[in-house]
Short mmCIF file of C-alpha atoms in Angstrom, two decimals:
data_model
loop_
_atom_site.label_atom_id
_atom_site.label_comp_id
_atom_site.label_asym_id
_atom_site.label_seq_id
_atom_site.Cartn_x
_atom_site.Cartn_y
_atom_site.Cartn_z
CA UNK A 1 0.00 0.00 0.00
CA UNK A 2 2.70 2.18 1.18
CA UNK A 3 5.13 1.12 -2.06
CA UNK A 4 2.16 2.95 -4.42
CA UNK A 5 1.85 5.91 -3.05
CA UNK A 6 5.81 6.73 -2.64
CA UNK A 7 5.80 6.08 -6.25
CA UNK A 8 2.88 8.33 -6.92
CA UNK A 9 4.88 10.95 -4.74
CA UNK A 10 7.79 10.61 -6.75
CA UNK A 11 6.59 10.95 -9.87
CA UNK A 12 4.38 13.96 -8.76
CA UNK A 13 7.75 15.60 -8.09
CA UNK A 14 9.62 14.45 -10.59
CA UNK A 15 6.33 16.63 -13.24
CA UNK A 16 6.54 19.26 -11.08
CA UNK A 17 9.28 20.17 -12.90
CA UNK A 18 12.39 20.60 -10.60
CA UNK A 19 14.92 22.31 -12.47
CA UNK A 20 17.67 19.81 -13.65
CA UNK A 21 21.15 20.42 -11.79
CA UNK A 22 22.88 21.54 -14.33
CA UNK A 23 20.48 24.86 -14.73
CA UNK A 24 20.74 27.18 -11.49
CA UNK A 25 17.33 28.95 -10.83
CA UNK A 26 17.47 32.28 -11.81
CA UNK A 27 17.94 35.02 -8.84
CA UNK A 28 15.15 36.42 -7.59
CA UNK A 29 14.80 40.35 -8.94
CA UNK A 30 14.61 42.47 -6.11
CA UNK A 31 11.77 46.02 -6.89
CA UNK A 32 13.62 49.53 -6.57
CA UNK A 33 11.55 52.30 -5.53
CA UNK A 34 12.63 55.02 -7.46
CA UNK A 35 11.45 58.36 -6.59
CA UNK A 36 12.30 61.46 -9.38
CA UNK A 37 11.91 65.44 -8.31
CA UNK A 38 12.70 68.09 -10.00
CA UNK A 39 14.98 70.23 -8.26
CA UNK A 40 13.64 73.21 -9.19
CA UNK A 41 10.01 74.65 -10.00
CA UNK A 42 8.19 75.90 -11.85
CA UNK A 43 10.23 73.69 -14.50
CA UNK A 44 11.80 75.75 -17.22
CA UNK A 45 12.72 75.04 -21.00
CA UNK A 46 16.36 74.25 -20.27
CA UNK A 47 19.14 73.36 -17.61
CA UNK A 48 16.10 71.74 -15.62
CA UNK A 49 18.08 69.72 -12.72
CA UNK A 50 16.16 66.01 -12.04
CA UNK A 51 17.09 64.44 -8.48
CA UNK A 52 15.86 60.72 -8.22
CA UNK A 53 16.52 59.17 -5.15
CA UNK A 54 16.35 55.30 -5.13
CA UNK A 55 15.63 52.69 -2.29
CA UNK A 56 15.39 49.14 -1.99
CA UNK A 57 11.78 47.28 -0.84
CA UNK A 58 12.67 47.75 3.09
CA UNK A 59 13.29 51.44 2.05
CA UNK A 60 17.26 51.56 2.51
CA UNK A 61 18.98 54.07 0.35
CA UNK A 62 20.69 52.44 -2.85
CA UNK A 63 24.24 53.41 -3.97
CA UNK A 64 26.14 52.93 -6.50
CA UNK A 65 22.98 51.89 -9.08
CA UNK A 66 23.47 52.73 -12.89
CA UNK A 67 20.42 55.48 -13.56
CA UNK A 68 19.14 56.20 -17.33
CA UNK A 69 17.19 58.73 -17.79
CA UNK A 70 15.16 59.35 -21.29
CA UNK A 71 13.37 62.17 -21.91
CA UNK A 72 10.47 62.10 -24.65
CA UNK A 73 7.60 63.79 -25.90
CA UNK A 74 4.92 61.19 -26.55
CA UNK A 75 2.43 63.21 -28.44
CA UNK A 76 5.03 64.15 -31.22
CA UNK A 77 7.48 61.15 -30.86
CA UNK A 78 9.97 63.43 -30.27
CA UNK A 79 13.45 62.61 -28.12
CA UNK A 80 15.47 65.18 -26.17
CA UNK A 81 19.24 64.67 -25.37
CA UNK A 82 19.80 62.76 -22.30
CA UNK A 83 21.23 64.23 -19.60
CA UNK A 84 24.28 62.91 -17.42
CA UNK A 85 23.52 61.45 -14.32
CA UNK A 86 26.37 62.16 -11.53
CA UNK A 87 25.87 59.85 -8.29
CA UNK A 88 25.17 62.08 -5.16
CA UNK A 89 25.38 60.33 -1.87
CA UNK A 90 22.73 58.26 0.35
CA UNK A 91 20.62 56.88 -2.82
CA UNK A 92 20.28 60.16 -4.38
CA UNK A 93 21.29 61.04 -8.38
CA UNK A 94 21.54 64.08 -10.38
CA UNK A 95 20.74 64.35 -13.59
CA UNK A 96 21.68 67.38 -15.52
CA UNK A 97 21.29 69.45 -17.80
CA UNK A 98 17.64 68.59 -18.16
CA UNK A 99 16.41 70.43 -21.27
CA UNK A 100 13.10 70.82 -23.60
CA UNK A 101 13.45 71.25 -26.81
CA UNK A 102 9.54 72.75 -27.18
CA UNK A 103 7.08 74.00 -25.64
CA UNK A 104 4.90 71.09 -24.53
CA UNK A 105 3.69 67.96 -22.35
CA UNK A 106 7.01 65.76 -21.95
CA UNK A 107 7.93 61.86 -20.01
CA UNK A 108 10.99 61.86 -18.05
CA UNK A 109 11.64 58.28 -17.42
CA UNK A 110 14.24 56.72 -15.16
CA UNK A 111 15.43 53.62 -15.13
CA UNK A 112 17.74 52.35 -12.41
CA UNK A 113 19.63 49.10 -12.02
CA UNK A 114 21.88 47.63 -9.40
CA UNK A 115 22.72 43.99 -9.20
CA UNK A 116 19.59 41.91 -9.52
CA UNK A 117 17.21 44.65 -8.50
CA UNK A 118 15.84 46.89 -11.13
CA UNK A 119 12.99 49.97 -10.91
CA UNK A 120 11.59 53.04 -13.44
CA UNK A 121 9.47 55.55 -12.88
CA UNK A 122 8.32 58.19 -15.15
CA UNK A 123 7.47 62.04 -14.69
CA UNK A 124 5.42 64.15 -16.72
CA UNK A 125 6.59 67.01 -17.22
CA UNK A 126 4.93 70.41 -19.27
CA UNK A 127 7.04 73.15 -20.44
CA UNK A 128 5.92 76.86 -21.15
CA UNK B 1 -0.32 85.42 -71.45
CA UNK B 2 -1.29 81.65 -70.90
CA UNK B 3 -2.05 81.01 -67.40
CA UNK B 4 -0.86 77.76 -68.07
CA UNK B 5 2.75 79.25 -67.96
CA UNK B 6 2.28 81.28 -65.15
CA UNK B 7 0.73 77.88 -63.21
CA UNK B 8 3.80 75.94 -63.82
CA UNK B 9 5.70 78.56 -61.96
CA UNK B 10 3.55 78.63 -58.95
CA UNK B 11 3.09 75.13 -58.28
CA UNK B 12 6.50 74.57 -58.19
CA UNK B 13 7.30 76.87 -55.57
CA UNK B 14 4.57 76.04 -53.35
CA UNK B 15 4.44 77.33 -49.78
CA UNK B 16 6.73 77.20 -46.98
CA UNK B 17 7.26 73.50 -45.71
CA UNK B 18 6.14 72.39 -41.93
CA UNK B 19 8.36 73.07 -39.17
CA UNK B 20 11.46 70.60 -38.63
CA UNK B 21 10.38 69.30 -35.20
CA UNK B 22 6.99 68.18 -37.00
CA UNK B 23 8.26 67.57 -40.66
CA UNK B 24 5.77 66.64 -43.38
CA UNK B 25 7.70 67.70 -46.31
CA UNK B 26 5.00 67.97 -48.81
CA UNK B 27 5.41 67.00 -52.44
CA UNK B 28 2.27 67.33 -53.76
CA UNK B 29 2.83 70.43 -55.78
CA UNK B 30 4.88 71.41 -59.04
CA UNK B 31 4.78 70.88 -62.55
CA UNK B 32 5.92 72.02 -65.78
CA UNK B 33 4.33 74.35 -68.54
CA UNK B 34 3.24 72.36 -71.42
CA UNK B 35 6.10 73.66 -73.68
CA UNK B 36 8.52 73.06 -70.87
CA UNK B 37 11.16 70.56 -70.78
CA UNK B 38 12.90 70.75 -67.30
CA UNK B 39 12.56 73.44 -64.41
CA UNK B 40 14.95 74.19 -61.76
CA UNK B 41 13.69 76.28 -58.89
CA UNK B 42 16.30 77.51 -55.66
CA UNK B 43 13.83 78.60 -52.98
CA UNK B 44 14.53 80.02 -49.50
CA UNK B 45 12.35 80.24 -46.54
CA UNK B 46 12.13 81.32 -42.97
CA UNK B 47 9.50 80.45 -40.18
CA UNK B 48 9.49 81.75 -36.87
CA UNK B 49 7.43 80.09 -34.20
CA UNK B 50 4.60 82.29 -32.30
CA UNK B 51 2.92 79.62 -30.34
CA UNK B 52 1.97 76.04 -30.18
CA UNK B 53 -0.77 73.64 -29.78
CA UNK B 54 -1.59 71.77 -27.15
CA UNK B 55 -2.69 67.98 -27.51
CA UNK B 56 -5.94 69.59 -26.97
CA UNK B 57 -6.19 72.25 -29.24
CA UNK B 58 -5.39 75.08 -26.75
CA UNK B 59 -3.05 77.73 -28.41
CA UNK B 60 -0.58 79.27 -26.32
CA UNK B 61 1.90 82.25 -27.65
CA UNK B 62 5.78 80.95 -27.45
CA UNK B 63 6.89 82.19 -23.75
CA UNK B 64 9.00 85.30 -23.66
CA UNK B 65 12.48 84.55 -24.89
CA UNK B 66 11.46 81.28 -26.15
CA UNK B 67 12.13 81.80 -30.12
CA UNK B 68 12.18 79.13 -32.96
CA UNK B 69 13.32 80.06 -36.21
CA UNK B 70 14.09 77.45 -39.19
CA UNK B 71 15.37 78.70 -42.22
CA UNK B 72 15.70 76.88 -45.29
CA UNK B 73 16.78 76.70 -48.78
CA UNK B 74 15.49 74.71 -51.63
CA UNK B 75 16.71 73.22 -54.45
CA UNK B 76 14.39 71.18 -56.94
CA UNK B 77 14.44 70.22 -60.24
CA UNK B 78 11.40 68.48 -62.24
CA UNK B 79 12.37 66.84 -65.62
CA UNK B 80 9.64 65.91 -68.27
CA UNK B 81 9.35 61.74 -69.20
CA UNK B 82 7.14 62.44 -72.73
CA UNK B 83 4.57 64.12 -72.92
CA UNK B 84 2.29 63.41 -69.26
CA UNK B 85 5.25 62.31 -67.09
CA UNK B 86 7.33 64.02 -65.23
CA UNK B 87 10.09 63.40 -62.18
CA UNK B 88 10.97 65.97 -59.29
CA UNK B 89 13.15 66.24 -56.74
CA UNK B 90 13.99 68.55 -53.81
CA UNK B 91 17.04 68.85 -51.68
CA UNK B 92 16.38 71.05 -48.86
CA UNK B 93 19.07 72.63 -46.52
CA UNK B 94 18.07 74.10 -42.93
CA UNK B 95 19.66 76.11 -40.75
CA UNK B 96 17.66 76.55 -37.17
CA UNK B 97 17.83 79.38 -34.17
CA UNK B 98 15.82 78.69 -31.16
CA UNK B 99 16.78 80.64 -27.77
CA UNK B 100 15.05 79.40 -24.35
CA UNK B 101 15.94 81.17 -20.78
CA UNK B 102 18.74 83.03 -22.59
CA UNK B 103 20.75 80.15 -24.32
CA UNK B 104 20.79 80.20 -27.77
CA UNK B 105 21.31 76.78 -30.01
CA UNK B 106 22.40 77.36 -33.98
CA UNK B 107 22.74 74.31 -36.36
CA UNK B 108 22.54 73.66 -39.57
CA UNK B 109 22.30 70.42 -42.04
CA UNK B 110 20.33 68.99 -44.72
CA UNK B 111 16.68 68.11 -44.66
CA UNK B 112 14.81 65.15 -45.36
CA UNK B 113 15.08 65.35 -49.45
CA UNK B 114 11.84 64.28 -52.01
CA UNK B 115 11.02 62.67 -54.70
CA UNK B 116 7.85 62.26 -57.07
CA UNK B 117 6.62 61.06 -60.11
CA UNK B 118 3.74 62.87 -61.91
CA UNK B 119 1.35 61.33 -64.45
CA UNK B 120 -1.23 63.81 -66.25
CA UNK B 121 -3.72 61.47 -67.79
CA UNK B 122 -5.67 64.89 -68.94
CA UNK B 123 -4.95 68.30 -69.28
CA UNK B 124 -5.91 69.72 -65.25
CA UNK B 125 -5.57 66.82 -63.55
CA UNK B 126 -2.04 65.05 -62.10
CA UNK B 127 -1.46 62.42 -60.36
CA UNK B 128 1.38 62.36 -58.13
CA UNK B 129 3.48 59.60 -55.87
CA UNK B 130 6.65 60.60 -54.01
CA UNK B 131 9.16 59.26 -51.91
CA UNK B 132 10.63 61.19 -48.57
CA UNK B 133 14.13 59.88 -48.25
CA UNK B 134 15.27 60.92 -44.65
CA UNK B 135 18.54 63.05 -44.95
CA UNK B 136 17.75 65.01 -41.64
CA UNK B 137 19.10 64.40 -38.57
CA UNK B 138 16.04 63.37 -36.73
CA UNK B 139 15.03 64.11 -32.68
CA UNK B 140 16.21 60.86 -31.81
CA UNK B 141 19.78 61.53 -32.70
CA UNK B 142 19.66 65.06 -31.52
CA UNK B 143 22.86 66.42 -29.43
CA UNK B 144 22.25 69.98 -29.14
CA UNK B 145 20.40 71.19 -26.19
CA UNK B 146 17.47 72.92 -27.42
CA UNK B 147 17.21 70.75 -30.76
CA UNK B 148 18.29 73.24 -33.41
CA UNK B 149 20.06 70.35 -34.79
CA UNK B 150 16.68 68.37 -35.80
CA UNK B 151 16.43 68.89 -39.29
CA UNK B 152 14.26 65.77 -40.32
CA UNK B 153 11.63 63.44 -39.12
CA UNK B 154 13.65 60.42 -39.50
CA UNK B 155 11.64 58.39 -41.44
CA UNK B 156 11.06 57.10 -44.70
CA UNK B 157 7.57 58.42 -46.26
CA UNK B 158 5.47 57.61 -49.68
CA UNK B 159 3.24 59.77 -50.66
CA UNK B 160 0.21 59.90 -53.19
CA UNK B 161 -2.00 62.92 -54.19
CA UNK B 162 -4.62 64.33 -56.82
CA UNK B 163 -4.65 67.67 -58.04
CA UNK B 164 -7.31 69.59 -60.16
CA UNK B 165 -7.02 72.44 -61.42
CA UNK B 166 -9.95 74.69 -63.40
CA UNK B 167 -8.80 77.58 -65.68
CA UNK B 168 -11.44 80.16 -66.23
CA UNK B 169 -9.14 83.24 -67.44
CA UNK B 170 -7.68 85.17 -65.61
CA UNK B 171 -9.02 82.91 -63.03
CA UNK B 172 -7.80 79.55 -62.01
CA UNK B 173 -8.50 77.34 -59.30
CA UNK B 174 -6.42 74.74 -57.99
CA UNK B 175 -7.64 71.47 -55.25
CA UNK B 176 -5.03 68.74 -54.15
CA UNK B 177 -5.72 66.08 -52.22
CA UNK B 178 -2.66 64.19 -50.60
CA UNK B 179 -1.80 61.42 -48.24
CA UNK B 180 1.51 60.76 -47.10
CA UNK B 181 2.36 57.50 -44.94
CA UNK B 182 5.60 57.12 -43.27
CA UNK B 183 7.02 54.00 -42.77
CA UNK B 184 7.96 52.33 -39.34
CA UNK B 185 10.71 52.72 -37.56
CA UNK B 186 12.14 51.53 -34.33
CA UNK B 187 8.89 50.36 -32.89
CA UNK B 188 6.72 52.98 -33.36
CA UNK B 189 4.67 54.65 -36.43
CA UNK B 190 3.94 58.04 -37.39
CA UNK B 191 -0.04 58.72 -38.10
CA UNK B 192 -0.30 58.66 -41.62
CA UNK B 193 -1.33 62.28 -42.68
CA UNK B 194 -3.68 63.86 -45.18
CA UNK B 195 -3.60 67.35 -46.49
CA UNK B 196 -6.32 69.03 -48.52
CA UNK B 197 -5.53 72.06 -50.00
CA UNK B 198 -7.53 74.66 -52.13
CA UNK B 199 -5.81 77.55 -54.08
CA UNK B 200 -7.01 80.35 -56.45
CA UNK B 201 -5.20 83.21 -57.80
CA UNK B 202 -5.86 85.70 -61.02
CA UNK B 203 -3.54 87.06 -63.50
CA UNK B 204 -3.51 91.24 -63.08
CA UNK B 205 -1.20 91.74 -65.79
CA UNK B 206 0.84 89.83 -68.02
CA UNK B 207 3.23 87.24 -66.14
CA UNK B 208 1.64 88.65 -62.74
CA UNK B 209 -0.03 86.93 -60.58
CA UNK B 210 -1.36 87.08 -57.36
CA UNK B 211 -3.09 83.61 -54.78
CA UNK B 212 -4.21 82.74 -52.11
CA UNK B 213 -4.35 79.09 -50.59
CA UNK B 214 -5.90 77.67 -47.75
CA UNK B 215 -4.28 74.09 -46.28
CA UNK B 216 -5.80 71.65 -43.83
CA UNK B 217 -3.53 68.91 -42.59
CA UNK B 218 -4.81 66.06 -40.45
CA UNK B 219 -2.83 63.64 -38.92
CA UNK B 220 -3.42 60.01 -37.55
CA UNK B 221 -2.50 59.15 -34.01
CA UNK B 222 1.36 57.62 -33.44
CA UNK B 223 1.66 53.39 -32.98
CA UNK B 224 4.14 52.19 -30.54
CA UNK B 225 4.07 48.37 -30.84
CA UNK B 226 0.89 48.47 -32.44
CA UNK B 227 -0.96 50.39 -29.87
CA UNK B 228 -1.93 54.27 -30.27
CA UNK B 229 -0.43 56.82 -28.35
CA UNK B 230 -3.13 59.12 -26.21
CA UNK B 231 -2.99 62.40 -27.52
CA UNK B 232 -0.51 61.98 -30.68
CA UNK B 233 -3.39 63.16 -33.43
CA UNK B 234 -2.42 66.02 -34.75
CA UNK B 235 -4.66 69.13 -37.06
CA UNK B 236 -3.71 72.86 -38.40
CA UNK B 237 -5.47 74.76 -41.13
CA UNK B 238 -3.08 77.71 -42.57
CA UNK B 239 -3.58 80.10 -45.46
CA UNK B 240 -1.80 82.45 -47.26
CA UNK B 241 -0.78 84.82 -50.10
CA UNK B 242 1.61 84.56 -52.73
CA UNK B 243 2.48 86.42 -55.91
CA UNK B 244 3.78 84.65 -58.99
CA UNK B 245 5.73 87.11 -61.71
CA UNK B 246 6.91 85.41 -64.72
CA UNK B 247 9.56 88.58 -66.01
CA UNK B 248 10.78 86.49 -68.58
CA UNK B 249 9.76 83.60 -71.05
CA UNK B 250 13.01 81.35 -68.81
CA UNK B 251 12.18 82.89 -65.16
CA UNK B 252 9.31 83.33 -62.65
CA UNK B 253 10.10 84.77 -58.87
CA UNK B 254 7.66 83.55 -56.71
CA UNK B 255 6.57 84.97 -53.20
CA UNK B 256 4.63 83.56 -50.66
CA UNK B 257 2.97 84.16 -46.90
CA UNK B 258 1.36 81.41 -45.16
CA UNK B 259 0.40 81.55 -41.89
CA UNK B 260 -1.62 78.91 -39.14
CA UNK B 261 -4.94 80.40 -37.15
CA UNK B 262 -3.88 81.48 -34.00
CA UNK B 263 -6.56 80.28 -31.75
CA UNK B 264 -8.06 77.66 -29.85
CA UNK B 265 -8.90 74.62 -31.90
CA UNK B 266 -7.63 76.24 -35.29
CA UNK B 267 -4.60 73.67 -34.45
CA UNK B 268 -3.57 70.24 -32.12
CA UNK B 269 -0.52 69.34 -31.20
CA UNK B 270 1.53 71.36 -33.75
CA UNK B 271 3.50 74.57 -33.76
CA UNK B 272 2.52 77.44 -34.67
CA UNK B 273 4.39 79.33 -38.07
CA UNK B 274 4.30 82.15 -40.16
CA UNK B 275 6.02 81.44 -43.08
CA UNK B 276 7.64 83.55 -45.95
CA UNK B 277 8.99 82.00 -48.77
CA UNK B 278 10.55 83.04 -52.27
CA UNK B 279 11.74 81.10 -55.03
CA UNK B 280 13.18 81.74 -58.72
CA UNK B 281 12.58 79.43 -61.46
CA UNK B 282 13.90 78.53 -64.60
CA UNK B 283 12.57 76.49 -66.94
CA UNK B 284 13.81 75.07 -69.95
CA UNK B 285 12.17 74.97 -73.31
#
């Protein structure tokens, strides 16, 4: 009675799919909170300053992450240059110069990375 | 004089072509006289900015010390294949200003170039397909801070349009009909546009003569991976004078206003232009 069951167990397990040994599960991703601002108000067409501070899930401040930021204008398709992003201290990024090149209703997106743990967020920003 | 001659001239020149940021390059217009052979036409142009759009139609003035100023020279050339074909082909060059919170960006390059095949099946009517080859640098390779550098929509384009025109001397009266589609392009799709335009004009003396055209141009929402972007429709209706004066049997100077609507709902989602163009034309015969 016993002999059928183990068997059933086993080959339960066995469809379950374990992963074979030779294929390490992947790492678990880990959320960022990422949290943009612009540094100055009310935003202007150029040499706009963005601050993004970034934080893991428990809320510690993240250092050392690689930032992106894109800037875009979704209604027109249009792309501005990207600005440099210069590493602050305590989980907080600049990026710089931040500049529009029209008048108009604009995404600043962020993406940060750092090891397995990844986050975006994106502002919307409208220029005069 | 013929006011076949004097058309030729004027539909070459056309008016002033849509801001870089929000390029549309037009190729709908120009033709030859019937005795013509070839034309070659060197055009210049300048339009300043005065306001914008909104995704919802709301017009706004440009902000104080916010300027945008693209000016731009021509050069096209139509060549006749027998007797109701003909080829074209423009080569624009821009050079853009814009200042914003007292920095000022200059650049200059070429523009997204045309081409177009014409078919006249009867005397009045044209048919027309072109081709936008993109020779501009477009905004997603842009390196200067306020854009000035954007000389092109980065995309490839066809185009296909209808034009009627009505002689009734020294009347005429000109409708076009036009659709241009550009072609995808790293994910996303322009809106494919169409642009109705009616012009009329009358000869005050011989080799003068004087028009004025209205435009409409509607555009279709943007696709990014198939799906449409909120807000990324697009409408302007502009009009404008010009003056055609053919002062010899070779040569025609053209001038030519056009101007958007300044007010709510008279645009979406487009800047706003007056633009003053002239051109001088030679054709051969």
């Amino acid at each position: 009675m016993i002999r059928p069951l183990l068997l059933a167990l086993a080959l339960t397990l066995t469809a379950c799919g374990a992963p074979p040994a030779s294929e390490p599960p992947p790492p678990a991703t880990q959320a960022l909170t990422v949290t943009p601002t612009l540094a100055r108000t009310p935003v202007t067409r150029t040499q706009n300053v963005l601050r993004v501070h970034v934080a893991d899930a428990q809320g510690t401040s993240v250092m050392g992450a690689a930032v992106a930021v894109e800037v875009t204008m979704p209604a027109h398709g249009h792309r501005a240059a990207a600005p440099a992003v210069v590493e602050l201290d305590d989980g907080d990024y600049e990026a710089s110069p931040l500049n529009f090149t029209m008048a108009g209703t604009w995404d600043v997106a962020v993406s940060v990375t750092k090891g397995t743990g990844s986050g975006a967020q994106t502002l919307k920003v409208t220029t005069p | 004089m013929n006011a076949w001659a004097v058309l030729g001239g004027l539909l070459l020149a056309g008016s002033a072509d849509a801001a870089a940021c929000c390029v549309t390059t037009s190729q709908f217009g120009g033709r030859l006289s019937p005795w013509e052979t070839a034309a070659v036409t060197l055009g210049v142009s300048g339009a300043p900015t005065v306001g914008w759009w909104d995704e919802h139609g709301a017009w706004s003035p440009d902000a104080p010390g916010a300027t945008d100023l693209e000016l731009r020279a021509s050069l096209a050339a139509i060549l006749a294949l027998g007797e109701s074909f003909e080829v074209s082909g423009r080569v624009p060059w821009l050079l853009n200003r814009r200042t914003a919170d007292g920095l000022t960006d200059v650049a200059t390059a070429p523009g997204d170039a045309s081409l177009a095949v014409r078919w006249a099946p009867m005397e009045g009517v044209g048919l027309n397909l072109g081709l936008v080859l993109p020779l501009g640098r477009s905004t997603a390779t842009t390196r200067s801070p306020l854009g000035a550098d954007v000389t092109g929509r980065g995309l490839w384009a066809v185009s296909g349009a209808v034009t009627v025109e009505q002689l009734e001397l020294p009347w005429y009266l000109q409708l076009s009909i036009g659709a241009t589609v550009p072609l995808p392009s790293g994910g996303q799709r322009f809106g494919p546009s169409l642009e109705v335009s009616v012009a009329g004009g009358r000869e005050l003396t011989d080799g003068l003569v004087v028009h004025l055209r209205g435009r409409f141009t509607v555009e279709s929402p943007r696709l990014v991976d198939g799906a449409a972007v909120a807000n990324s429709d697009a409408h302007e209706l502009a009009v404008g004078p010009s003056v055609s004066w053919k002062f010899h049997p070779h040569w025609t100077l053209d001038a030519a206003v056009e101007t958007g609507l300044f007010a709510n709902g008279m645009g979406d989602n487009r800047q706003g232009r007056v633009a003053g163009s002239t051109s001088l034309r030679y054709g051969f015969f």
